[in-house]
């Protein structure tokens, strides 16, 4: 067999159909087979001459303005496929030299005359070579498109978390190289969820697009704005000189996002909270910067939202303290560290005590007695209020069973407890296992519960009502829409917030407000309790304004159930 035929016979393994020996002798037939292969095939003999070029190889090479000539040396041909850039040319030459010298298979890919070509070199018997050529341009373009898409948020077209990470890494590399500082601004939308929940996702999405447009409009071309979560955006501000420019940007964002939007006929207002971390001052690696911006954002939200905060090292310490409190609180129930204190309520007309409010206390092993104001908000945030609240309800019912039979017990119930499905079941079970009649149990809710007013909340309240449990509106007058909430549910009792009682002596309108609420309660058939009564003067005023009940240090501070009996005994019994 000639060298050519031997090569062809070897190459025949690459041809999809088996070649019978009788046709293997026919060069034209074999080339016909090779032409059927999608990839271009070149065969090169031991002397380096091209002995066969299949039709698709010829086509591909002519697309690249290279014409293979038979029996011409192959190396210049392959070198012709060497790419558009000096780097590509060097890479190709290295691969070629390596492959040819060591007779190892080699692959290289080059961009050349707007095409991307993949070439594979295979050594075959007799020091010959087979080269396959494939135009992978369209596959590459699709991959590149998919790659770009994977880095964009489909809704807003903004970079997503992945691309942000890449840009941040690049900015931090620049920082290390040239000292060029940058800033990371973490933006969280305030009040976006209610829009989404009440008006639906299409409106929520349209709003997010408008937010994205506003953010885009406020940055420089060298900055990046990315969407990294439902209503979370990030701006990477590149090449900053000092914090002043970043502060101006943060202020601009808060202002711009807070302006009214018009979405499909709805006038919408939302806000933005912004947390800022600066590199290198607050960190030089991506994770630390993101974490610190997040801590600053948390602070901005705590400080009432609609504002920005720069990271400060003490935020980290505070967050760690919070985590410790959270860990401790998770164990406090099992360790029986919670305790209930009770504060009696006096009915003015009869002069008798009619019940007590249960107020939780935490006897912390190191911190001593912790006020509910210091742990209830966190417990609500992390959902721990549900089991804690359940314990409160059960314990309060048990304790009330030891009191005179006309005394009721009031428990505070948080919004989070209303959201969980267990509240009614818990109350039924607490009443059943303690034996306390339902009419002796009172549930105090704040506007927070009704703020998430939905059918479910009202249904729950009505179910409690049907059981015979009474429902009080707590902290009345401190919220935004106290009056309208009074219409949504027939409360048994209105508790007038302590701040109005405190103002009695100093502000003339305090008196007018208490009188108005007392009158309102009277005409709606609701009991009105003045909270926080501390002095005989306040007591006198409250009586004159027409409140039915009082609660406050003047009657008694909250005390453990064991200390109640002497207090009960000091008042006339019914
Ligand atoms: P609240 O429901 O408005 O409870 C009344 C608060 O006023 C209690 O504070 C009570 O000790 C205090 N207080 C009563 N009389 C006076 C007075 O004459 N002067 C002054 N300055 N204060 C008075 P406390 O016990 O610190 O509770 C604070 C808040 O923590 C409660 O406010 C309530 O919102 C919440 N809380 C307490 N226990 C529970 C509970 O078991 N569950 C839930 N979800 N929240 C609770
Ligand atoms: Ca209360
Ligand atoms: Ca209250």
PDB file of N, CA, C and O and ligand atoms in Angstrom, residues 357 412 444 446 473-476 495-498 531 551, ligand 3:
ATOM      1  N   UNK A 357     -52.980  42.140  83.790  1.00  0.00           N
ATOM      2  CA  UNK A 357     -52.294  41.926  82.519  1.00  0.00           C
ATOM      3  C   UNK A 357     -51.024  41.134  82.776  1.00  0.00           C
ATOM      4  O   UNK A 357     -50.262  41.451  83.692  1.00  0.00           O
ATOM      5  N   UNK A 412     -50.666  39.603  76.020  1.00  0.00           N
ATOM      6  CA  UNK A 412     -50.301  40.347  74.815  1.00  0.00           C
ATOM      7  C   UNK A 412     -49.988  39.356  73.697  1.00  0.00           C
ATOM      8  O   UNK A 412     -49.220  38.414  73.903  1.00  0.00           O
ATOM      9  N   UNK A 444     -54.729  40.949  74.125  1.00  0.00           N
ATOM     10  CA  UNK A 444     -54.434  42.342  73.770  1.00  0.00           C
ATOM     11  C   UNK A 444     -53.667  42.368  72.459  1.00  0.00           C
ATOM     12  O   UNK A 444     -52.621  41.730  72.339  1.00  0.00           O
ATOM     13  N   UNK A 446     -52.131  44.931  69.220  1.00  0.00           N
ATOM     14  CA  UNK A 446     -51.801  46.310  68.828  1.00  0.00           C
ATOM     15  C   UNK A 446     -52.171  46.482  67.358  1.00  0.00           C
ATOM     16  O   UNK A 446     -52.543  45.531  66.679  1.00  0.00           O
ATOM     17  N   UNK A 473     -57.899  46.413  72.297  1.00  0.00           N
ATOM     18  CA  UNK A 473     -57.006  47.163  71.421  1.00  0.00           C
ATOM     19  C   UNK A 473     -55.996  47.884  72.303  1.00  0.00           C
ATOM     20  O   UNK A 473     -56.364  48.769  73.077  1.00  0.00           O
ATOM     21  N   UNK A 474     -54.718  47.478  72.190  1.00  0.00           N
ATOM     22  CA  UNK A 474     -53.659  47.981  73.068  1.00  0.00           C
ATOM     23  C   UNK A 474     -53.009  49.234  72.477  1.00  0.00           C
ATOM     24  O   UNK A 474     -53.080  49.457  71.268  1.00  0.00           O
ATOM     25  N   UNK A 475     -52.373  50.015  73.322  1.00  0.00           N
ATOM     26  CA  UNK A 475     -51.602  51.197  72.888  1.00  0.00           C
ATOM     27  C   UNK A 475     -52.400  52.105  71.970  1.00  0.00           C
ATOM     28  O   UNK A 475     -51.866  52.648  70.989  1.00  0.00           O
ATOM     29  N   UNK A 476     -53.687  52.277  72.272  1.00  0.00           N
ATOM     30  CA  UNK A 476     -54.549  53.024  71.370  1.00  0.00           C
ATOM     31  C   UNK A 476     -54.069  54.464  71.233  1.00  0.00           C
ATOM     32  O   UNK A 476     -53.740  55.120  72.218  1.00  0.00           O
ATOM     33  N   UNK A 495     -57.366  50.242  75.253  1.00  0.00           N
ATOM     34  CA  UNK A 495     -56.368  50.634  76.245  1.00  0.00           C
ATOM     35  C   UNK A 495     -55.681  51.902  75.759  1.00  0.00           C
ATOM     36  O   UNK A 495     -54.956  51.883  74.750  1.00  0.00           O
ATOM     37  N   UNK A 496     -55.919  52.994  76.471  1.00  0.00           N
ATOM     38  CA  UNK A 496     -55.367  54.289  76.046  1.00  0.00           C
ATOM     39  C   UNK A 496     -53.891  54.337  76.399  1.00  0.00           C
ATOM     40  O   UNK A 496     -53.503  54.090  77.546  1.00  0.00           O
ATOM     41  N   UNK A 497     -53.075  54.636  75.420  1.00  0.00           N
ATOM     42  CA  UNK A 497     -51.631  54.539  75.616  1.00  0.00           C
ATOM     43  C   UNK A 497     -51.134  55.449  76.732  1.00  0.00           C
ATOM     44  O   UNK A 497     -51.628  56.560  76.949  1.00  0.00           O
ATOM     45  N   UNK A 498     -50.130  54.928  77.396  1.00  0.00           N
ATOM     46  CA  UNK A 498     -49.519  55.588  78.534  1.00  0.00           C
ATOM     47  C   UNK A 498     -49.064  57.026  78.212  1.00  0.00           C
ATOM     48  O   UNK A 498     -49.086  57.900  79.058  1.00  0.00           O
ATOM     49  N   UNK A 531     -53.803  53.602  80.704  1.00  0.00           N
ATOM     50  CA  UNK A 531     -52.594  52.887  81.117  1.00  0.00           C
ATOM     51  C   UNK A 531     -51.588  53.856  81.715  1.00  0.00           C
ATOM     52  O   UNK A 531     -51.582  55.043  81.386  1.00  0.00           O
ATOM     53  N   UNK A 551     -54.979  51.300  84.958  1.00  0.00           N
ATOM     54  CA  UNK A 551     -53.898  50.358  85.194  1.00  0.00           C
ATOM     55  C   UNK A 551     -52.639  51.207  85.317  1.00  0.00           C
ATOM     56  O   UNK A 551     -52.450  52.157  84.565  1.00  0.00           O
TER      57      UNK A 551
HETATM   58 CA1  LIG B   3     -50.197  49.153  76.300  1.00  0.00          CA
END
